[in-house]
Tab-separated table of C-alpha atoms and ligand atoms in Angstrom:
chain	number	residue	atom	x	y	z
A	1	UNK	CA	29.843	-52.418	11.477
A	2	UNK	CA	29.571	-52.195	7.649
A	3	UNK	CA	29.809	-48.419	7.985
A	4	UNK	CA	33.067	-48.698	9.959
A	5	UNK	CA	34.567	-51.091	7.380
A	6	UNK	CA	33.662	-48.861	4.434
A	7	UNK	CA	34.902	-45.725	6.211
A	8	UNK	CA	38.218	-47.492	6.951
A	9	UNK	CA	38.412	-48.439	3.238
A	10	UNK	CA	37.785	-44.809	2.301
A	11	UNK	CA	41.257	-44.083	3.762
A	12	UNK	CA	42.982	-47.134	2.227
A	13	UNK	CA	45.134	-46.778	-0.891
A	14	UNK	CA	44.689	-50.481	-1.764
A	15	UNK	CA	40.892	-50.313	-1.527
A	16	UNK	CA	40.990	-47.148	-3.575
A	17	UNK	CA	42.826	-48.911	-6.405
A	18	UNK	CA	40.293	-51.757	-6.438
A	19	UNK	CA	37.212	-49.504	-6.416
A	20	UNK	CA	38.608	-47.020	-8.936
A	21	UNK	CA	39.433	-49.819	-11.367
A	22	UNK	CA	36.131	-51.708	-11.013
A	23	UNK	CA	34.489	-51.463	-14.438
A	24	UNK	CA	31.112	-50.371	-13.046
A	25	UNK	CA	32.385	-47.738	-10.627
A	26	UNK	CA	31.989	-44.809	-12.976
A	27	UNK	CA	28.388	-45.648	-13.844
A	28	UNK	CA	27.468	-45.984	-10.167
A	29	UNK	CA	29.430	-42.898	-9.164
A	30	UNK	CA	27.539	-40.937	-11.800
A	31	UNK	CA	24.455	-41.149	-9.606
A	32	UNK	CA	26.231	-39.020	-6.967
A	33	UNK	CA	28.723	-37.050	-9.099
A	34	UNK	CA	27.388	-35.621	-12.364
A	35	UNK	CA	30.779	-35.436	-14.081
A	36	UNK	CA	34.483	-34.685	-13.981
A	37	UNK	CA	34.564	-31.398	-15.900
A	38	UNK	CA	33.534	-27.876	-15.013
A	39	UNK	CA	31.133	-28.016	-18.000
A	40	UNK	CA	29.349	-30.952	-16.332
A	41	UNK	CA	29.078	-28.976	-13.084
A	42	UNK	CA	27.682	-25.881	-14.804
A	43	UNK	CA	25.172	-27.937	-16.823
A	44	UNK	CA	23.954	-29.815	-13.721
A	45	UNK	CA	23.688	-26.531	-11.793
A	46	UNK	CA	21.668	-24.931	-14.563
A	47	UNK	CA	19.214	-27.849	-14.546
A	48	UNK	CA	18.811	-27.755	-10.763
A	49	UNK	CA	18.266	-23.995	-10.698
A	50	UNK	CA	15.688	-24.343	-13.479
A	51	UNK	CA	13.793	-26.788	-11.244
A	52	UNK	CA	13.550	-24.211	-8.446
A	53	UNK	CA	16.415	-25.521	-6.332
A	54	UNK	CA	19.699	-23.790	-5.496
A	55	UNK	CA	23.163	-25.413	-5.447
A	56	UNK	CA	26.483	-25.485	-3.665
A	57	UNK	CA	29.340	-26.916	-5.738
A	58	UNK	CA	32.266	-28.933	-4.464
A	59	UNK	CA	35.382	-29.413	-6.597
A	60	UNK	CA	36.263	-32.924	-5.405
A	61	UNK	CA	39.578	-33.427	-3.671
A	62	UNK	CA	40.824	-33.612	-0.079
A	63	UNK	CA	43.882	-34.364	2.066
A	64	UNK	CA	46.368	-32.524	-0.116
A	65	UNK	CA	49.986	-32.646	1.092
A	66	UNK	CA	51.421	-30.712	-1.806
A	67	UNK	CA	51.487	-26.931	-2.342
A	68	UNK	CA	51.198	-27.312	-6.124
A	69	UNK	CA	48.064	-29.411	-5.761
A	70	UNK	CA	46.601	-26.910	-3.277
A	71	UNK	CA	47.231	-24.110	-5.799
A	72	UNK	CA	45.543	-26.182	-8.533
A	73	UNK	CA	42.471	-26.592	-6.331
A	74	UNK	CA	42.240	-22.831	-5.769
A	75	UNK	CA	42.602	-22.314	-9.537
A	76	UNK	CA	39.843	-24.848	-10.196
A	77	UNK	CA	37.490	-22.959	-7.832
A	78	UNK	CA	38.302	-19.620	-9.450
A	79	UNK	CA	37.563	-21.103	-12.872
A	80	UNK	CA	34.328	-22.647	-11.578
A	81	UNK	CA	33.136	-19.380	-10.030
A	82	UNK	CA	33.954	-17.504	-13.253
A	83	UNK	CA	32.063	-20.048	-15.349
A	84	UNK	CA	29.026	-19.983	-13.038
A	85	UNK	CA	29.006	-16.183	-13.187
A	86	UNK	CA	29.302	-16.191	-17.012
A	87	UNK	CA	26.295	-18.505	-17.101
A	88	UNK	CA	24.361	-16.040	-14.896
A	89	UNK	CA	23.959	-18.508	-12.029
A	90	UNK	CA	25.661	-16.759	-9.098
A	91	UNK	CA	23.416	-13.759	-8.419
A	92	UNK	CA	21.734	-13.937	-5.025
A	93	UNK	CA	24.007	-16.903	-4.223
A	94	UNK	CA	21.736	-19.245	-6.187
A	95	UNK	CA	24.894	-21.204	-7.017
A	96	UNK	CA	27.567	-21.007	-4.318
A	97	UNK	CA	30.624	-23.166	-3.551
A	98	UNK	CA	31.679	-25.525	-0.753
A	99	UNK	CA	35.382	-25.862	0.028
A	100	UNK	CA	37.345	-28.507	1.954
A	101	UNK	CA	40.269	-26.778	3.635
A	102	UNK	CA	42.319	-29.990	3.429
A	103	UNK	CA	42.217	-29.598	-0.355
A	104	UNK	CA	43.895	-26.182	-0.141
A	105	UNK	CA	46.723	-27.132	2.225
A	106	UNK	CA	45.297	-27.177	5.785
A	107	UNK	CA	47.157	-30.387	6.706
A	108	UNK	CA	50.621	-28.923	6.192
A	109	UNK	CA	50.273	-25.115	6.079
A	110	UNK	CA	47.279	-23.364	7.662
A	111	UNK	CA	48.382	-19.974	6.342
A	112	UNK	CA	48.417	-21.361	2.798
A	113	UNK	CA	44.917	-22.781	3.340
A	114	UNK	CA	43.687	-19.416	4.654
A	115	UNK	CA	45.225	-17.612	1.648
A	116	UNK	CA	43.612	-20.074	-0.769
A	117	UNK	CA	40.212	-19.827	0.925
A	118	UNK	CA	40.517	-16.022	0.943
A	119	UNK	CA	41.109	-15.981	-2.822
A	120	UNK	CA	38.030	-18.164	-3.325
A	121	UNK	CA	35.879	-15.961	-1.031
A	122	UNK	CA	37.068	-12.836	-2.864
A	123	UNK	CA	36.127	-14.304	-6.260
A	124	UNK	CA	32.748	-15.452	-4.919
A	125	UNK	CA	31.932	-12.038	-3.446
A	126	UNK	CA	32.820	-10.304	-6.716
A	127	UNK	CA	30.103	-12.256	-8.523
A	128	UNK	CA	27.490	-12.029	-5.756
A	129	UNK	CA	27.786	-15.421	-4.172
A	130	UNK	CA	29.048	-17.167	-1.031
A	131	UNK	CA	31.405	-19.885	0.206
A	132	UNK	CA	30.755	-22.578	2.808
A	133	UNK	CA	33.645	-24.415	4.487
A	134	UNK	CA	33.020	-28.165	4.627
A	135	UNK	CA	33.912	-29.897	7.900
A	136	UNK	CA	36.216	-32.918	7.834
A	137	UNK	CA	37.360	-35.312	10.573
A	138	UNK	CA	37.529	-34.107	14.188
A	139	UNK	CA	41.296	-33.482	14.128
A	140	UNK	CA	40.555	-30.514	11.818
A	141	UNK	CA	37.548	-29.005	13.630
A	142	UNK	CA	39.446	-26.474	15.740
A	143	UNK	CA	41.606	-25.348	12.824
A	144	UNK	CA	38.617	-25.076	10.469
A	145	UNK	CA	36.619	-22.968	12.942
A	146	UNK	CA	39.706	-20.790	13.465
A	147	UNK	CA	40.076	-20.190	9.726
A	148	UNK	CA	36.322	-19.583	9.476
A	149	UNK	CA	36.648	-16.846	12.125
A	150	UNK	CA	39.452	-15.189	10.155
A	151	UNK	CA	37.519	-15.365	6.881
A	152	UNK	CA	34.312	-14.018	8.427
A	153	UNK	CA	36.082	-10.778	9.370
A	154	UNK	CA	36.354	-9.868	5.673
A	155	UNK	CA	33.664	-12.150	4.260
A	156	UNK	CA	30.908	-12.316	6.899
A	157	UNK	CA	28.697	-14.522	4.728
A	158	UNK	CA	31.176	-17.420	4.807
A	159	UNK	CA	29.276	-20.484	5.998
A	160	UNK	CA	30.307	-23.146	8.524
A	161	UNK	CA	29.464	-26.831	8.710
A	162	UNK	CA	28.872	-28.424	12.107
A	163	UNK	CA	28.528	-32.178	12.665
A	164	UNK	CA	25.908	-33.308	15.182
A	165	UNK	CA	27.820	-36.527	15.988
A	166	UNK	CA	30.554	-34.562	17.806
A	167	UNK	CA	30.059	-33.971	21.549
A	168	UNK	CA	31.262	-30.387	21.161
A	169	UNK	CA	28.773	-29.364	18.478
A	170	UNK	CA	25.887	-28.135	20.635
A	171	UNK	CA	28.293	-25.587	22.159
A	172	UNK	CA	29.636	-24.670	18.709
A	173	UNK	CA	26.034	-24.104	17.570
A	174	UNK	CA	25.491	-21.665	20.463
A	175	UNK	CA	28.655	-19.784	19.493
A	176	UNK	CA	27.690	-19.572	15.825
A	177	UNK	CA	23.923	-18.893	16.132
A	178	UNK	CA	24.493	-15.164	15.724
A	179	UNK	CA	23.223	-12.616	13.219
A	180	UNK	CA	24.574	-13.127	9.706
A	181	UNK	CA	26.090	-16.511	10.499
A	182	UNK	CA	25.323	-19.309	8.034
A	183	UNK	CA	25.562	-22.743	9.630
A	184	UNK	CA	25.049	-26.031	7.806
A	185	UNK	CA	24.116	-28.717	10.320
A	186	UNK	CA	24.817	-32.304	9.217
A	187	UNK	CA	25.108	-35.544	11.189
A	188	UNK	CA	28.761	-36.182	10.249
A	189	UNK	CA	30.300	-38.603	7.758
A	190	UNK	CA	33.703	-39.670	9.180
A	191	UNK	CA	34.832	-42.543	11.380
A	192	UNK	CA	35.216	-40.927	14.792
A	193	UNK	CA	36.175	-42.387	18.208
A	194	UNK	CA	33.764	-42.517	21.160
A	195	UNK	CA	35.971	-40.021	23.003
A	196	UNK	CA	34.754	-37.231	20.709
A	197	UNK	CA	31.612	-38.471	18.975
A	198	UNK	CA	28.281	-40.136	19.686
A	199	UNK	CA	28.360	-43.670	18.245
A	200	UNK	CA	24.728	-44.776	18.019
A	201	UNK	CA	22.251	-43.447	15.471
A	202	UNK	CA	19.806	-42.607	18.274
A	203	UNK	CA	22.362	-40.476	20.112
A	204	UNK	CA	23.420	-38.719	16.889
A	205	UNK	CA	19.797	-38.009	15.965
A	206	UNK	CA	19.034	-36.615	19.445
A	207	UNK	CA	22.102	-34.399	19.219
A	208	UNK	CA	20.985	-33.227	15.761
A	209	UNK	CA	17.607	-32.161	17.173
A	210	UNK	CA	19.232	-30.317	20.125
A	211	UNK	CA	21.606	-28.502	17.758
A	212	UNK	CA	18.771	-27.627	15.399
A	213	UNK	CA	16.782	-26.178	18.307
A	214	UNK	CA	19.714	-23.900	19.126
A	215	UNK	CA	20.208	-22.805	15.507
A	216	UNK	CA	16.509	-22.243	14.782
A	217	UNK	CA	16.105	-20.206	17.988
A	218	UNK	CA	19.158	-18.101	17.165
A	219	UNK	CA	19.668	-15.154	14.856
A	220	UNK	CA	21.766	-16.886	12.211
A	221	UNK	CA	20.826	-18.657	9.002
A	222	UNK	CA	20.397	-22.408	9.662
A	223	UNK	CA	21.062	-24.806	6.780
A	224	UNK	CA	19.401	-28.143	7.533
A	225	UNK	CA	21.592	-30.712	5.754
A	226	UNK	CA	19.894	-34.082	6.087
A	227	UNK	CA	17.929	-36.618	4.042
A	228	UNK	CA	16.325	-37.990	7.172
A	229	UNK	CA	12.523	-37.536	7.046
A	230	UNK	CA	12.436	-37.197	10.855
A	231	UNK	CA	15.021	-34.417	10.933
A	232	UNK	CA	13.248	-32.631	8.082
A	233	UNK	CA	9.933	-32.839	9.948
A	234	UNK	CA	11.525	-31.519	13.165
A	235	UNK	CA	13.131	-28.659	11.206
A	236	UNK	CA	9.736	-27.782	9.744
A	237	UNK	CA	8.187	-27.610	13.218
A	238	UNK	CA	11.048	-25.564	14.687
A	239	UNK	CA	10.887	-23.146	11.747
A	240	UNK	CA	7.225	-22.251	12.246
A	241	UNK	CA	8.122	-18.947	13.875
A	242	UNK	CA	10.621	-18.062	11.147
A	243	UNK	CA	10.002	-16.506	7.747
A	244	UNK	CA	10.593	-18.776	4.744
A	245	UNK	CA	13.974	-17.846	3.300
A	246	UNK	CA	15.508	-17.289	6.760
A	247	UNK	CA	16.746	-20.924	6.759
A	248	UNK	CA	17.171	-23.602	4.112
A	249	UNK	CA	17.188	-27.353	3.511
A	250	UNK	CA	20.190	-29.026	1.906
A	251	UNK	CA	20.642	-32.485	0.386
A	252	UNK	CA	23.300	-34.239	-1.647
A	253	UNK	CA	23.097	-34.536	-5.423
A	254	UNK	CA	21.269	-37.717	-6.420
A	255	UNK	CA	19.792	-38.408	-2.986
A	256	UNK	CA	16.020	-38.106	-2.457
A	257	UNK	CA	15.489	-35.826	-5.491
A	258	UNK	CA	11.692	-36.178	-5.194
A	259	UNK	CA	11.838	-34.879	-1.612
A	260	UNK	CA	14.050	-31.998	-2.752
A	261	UNK	CA	11.412	-31.070	-5.339
A	262	UNK	CA	8.557	-31.469	-2.858
A	263	UNK	CA	10.162	-29.030	-0.410
A	264	UNK	CA	11.023	-26.558	-3.168
A	265	UNK	CA	7.447	-26.835	-4.460
A	266	UNK	CA	6.207	-25.941	-0.959
A	267	UNK	CA	8.138	-22.661	-1.166
A	268	UNK	CA	11.161	-23.759	0.883
A	269	UNK	CA	14.728	-22.922	-0.126
A	270	UNK	CA	16.437	-26.196	-1.069
A	271	UNK	CA	20.131	-26.334	-1.878
A	272	UNK	CA	21.712	-29.345	-3.554
A	273	UNK	CA	25.338	-30.170	-2.755
A	274	UNK	CA	26.839	-30.899	-6.163
A	275	UNK	CA	30.304	-32.472	-6.322
A	276	UNK	CA	32.275	-32.772	-9.555
A	277	UNK	CA	35.779	-33.798	-10.585
A	278	UNK	CA	38.041	-36.849	-10.874
A	279	UNK	CA	38.798	-37.218	-7.153
A	280	UNK	CA	35.515	-38.922	-6.308
A	281	UNK	CA	36.806	-41.868	-4.247
A	282	UNK	CA	36.565	-40.514	-0.660
A	283	UNK	CA	33.234	-38.773	-1.322
A	284	UNK	CA	31.754	-41.879	-2.960
A	285	UNK	CA	32.869	-44.215	-0.155
A	286	UNK	CA	31.287	-41.959	2.495
A	287	UNK	CA	27.995	-42.152	0.554
A	288	UNK	CA	28.240	-45.968	0.498
A	289	UNK	CA	28.920	-45.995	4.241
A	290	UNK	CA	25.787	-43.981	4.958
A	291	UNK	CA	23.389	-46.396	3.426
A	292	UNK	CA	23.579	-50.183	2.937
A	293	UNK	CA	21.187	-49.807	-0.023
A	294	UNK	CA	23.917	-47.867	-1.828
A	295	UNK	CA	26.350	-50.749	-1.277
A	296	UNK	CA	23.750	-53.214	-2.606
A	297	UNK	CA	23.279	-50.979	-5.662
A	298	UNK	CA	27.053	-51.028	-6.283
A	299	UNK	CA	27.313	-54.820	-5.790
A	300	UNK	CA	24.315	-55.482	-8.038
A	301	UNK	CA	25.941	-53.408	-10.773
A	302	UNK	CA	29.191	-55.373	-10.327
A	303	UNK	CA	27.359	-58.725	-10.442
A	304	UNK	CA	25.417	-57.812	-13.557
A	305	UNK	CA	28.734	-57.125	-15.339
A	306	UNK	CA	30.446	-60.343	-14.294
B	1	FDA	P1	21.028	-40.784	7.760
B	1	FDA	O1	22.174	-41.259	6.923
B	1	FDA	O2	21.035	-41.015	9.234
B	1	FDA	O3	19.728	-41.396	7.136
B	1	FDA	C1	18.501	-41.255	7.800
B	1	FDA	C2	17.353	-41.529	6.859
B	1	FDA	O4	17.399	-40.640	5.732
B	1	FDA	C3	17.357	-42.898	6.253
B	1	FDA	O5	16.851	-43.867	7.139
B	1	FDA	C4	16.458	-42.662	5.039
B	1	FDA	O6	15.114	-42.598	5.427
B	1	FDA	C5	16.904	-41.293	4.583
B	1	FDA	N1	17.975	-41.434	3.593
B	1	FDA	C6	19.300	-41.261	3.794
B	1	FDA	N2	19.981	-41.488	2.659
B	1	FDA	C7	19.070	-41.826	1.727
B	1	FDA	C8	19.131	-42.215	0.354
B	1	FDA	N3	20.296	-42.342	-0.283
B	1	FDA	N4	17.984	-42.488	-0.290
B	1	FDA	C9	16.809	-42.424	0.351
B	1	FDA	N5	16.680	-42.074	1.658
B	1	FDA	C10	17.787	-41.801	2.323
B	1	FDA	N6	29.333	-34.553	6.441
B	1	FDA	C11	30.490	-34.120	7.005
B	1	FDA	O7	31.052	-34.816	7.849
B	1	FDA	N7	31.014	-32.917	6.634
B	1	FDA	C12	30.412	-32.093	5.728
B	1	FDA	O8	30.939	-31.007	5.422
B	1	FDA	C13	29.188	-32.531	5.139
B	1	FDA	N8	28.532	-31.760	4.244
B	1	FDA	C14	27.263	-32.134	3.839
B	1	FDA	C15	26.509	-31.280	3.062
B	1	FDA	C16	25.212	-31.605	2.742
B	1	FDA	C17	24.389	-30.644	1.928
B	1	FDA	C18	24.637	-32.834	3.203
B	1	FDA	C19	23.201	-33.197	2.899
B	1	FDA	C20	25.389	-33.702	3.931
B	1	FDA	C21	26.707	-33.380	4.252
B	1	FDA	N9	27.490	-34.258	4.987
B	1	FDA	C22	28.674	-33.795	5.520
B	1	FDA	C23	27.080	-35.679	5.165
B	1	FDA	C24	26.310	-35.897	6.454
B	1	FDA	O9	27.156	-35.740	7.560
B	1	FDA	C25	25.696	-37.289	6.518
B	1	FDA	O10	26.713	-38.260	6.477
B	1	FDA	C26	24.694	-37.600	5.435
B	1	FDA	O11	23.914	-36.483	5.113
B	1	FDA	C27	23.759	-38.716	5.878
B	1	FDA	O12	23.024	-38.348	7.007
B	1	FDA	P2	21.457	-38.003	6.964
B	1	FDA	O13	21.202	-36.873	7.884
B	1	FDA	O14	21.075	-37.743	5.565
B	1	FDA	O15	20.700	-39.228	7.542
């Protein structure tokens, strides 16, 4: 129930104004978003790589309905990739990028979004790294997988994200569990209707395990994106037949850092999803929706200021 309310607020302009203006928001957001500037992103990436983890960076922003803004997002990614390369962080895809197609024009011009994503993939390849396409709400799934298919013709390392809460995802996993295919499996973070998505945590978790079984048995490169100890344990069991480095674990910046370090210390590849930028509202609200403890943390910070 709380999750549904917060996810509805994540799409509300009025709620956005309230949360963005709350005096404590920035301090709380800082736990999940290390900063607004590319310098902050590079510094946080350097620290994570030094600790034995790898990163995927997200320039925050989504739902663009403006060609100028879409072009600015592409420019921001090109600058980011250049800065990561200058810092020596991109070789072997130790630092890669994650892109939301809605931030580069998908909602109003798919060709523009494809052109923007192509420019980002080109820049990434030049400096030895990769791009993963984030997955947004279910109305974009078909379009995103279509654009992924186009990109993979020229940039076969382009990664996909699949969301276990969608009924269709087990089939999508079968289609994408092929050699060279990088697939990030997450549970899914949007408010979705019962017609397309499992609604209970138990059903989502069972779907996650079924999808993971398909990916781990396939020839692709599974990316296990979850903080859930049960999913991580299942992934470990399913990976017993696979060489380390033929799959990876992924978690969000600021969430279960000790577990990230434990896995990395055990010789696993661990990639941290690192968002940066001013447009933190939607990302932050989805993190609150995932975990009541995060809401309590936010409210406690508010109360201590009042
Ligand atoms: P879930 O939220 O079900 O939590 C299960 C358990 O995990 C909890 O009971 C607790 O034990 C532990 N846990 C979770 N959060 C914790 C915390 N803050 N502190 C301590 N323990 C915690 N979604 C999407 O729709 N599209 C996308 O492109 C992406 N991309 C993406 C990339 C990466 C790298 C990750 C890790 C996640 C995404 N997501 C996403 C978000 C994803 O869909 C999902 O909403 C969150 O990861 C939360 O689901 P979990 O699997 O972590 O478990």
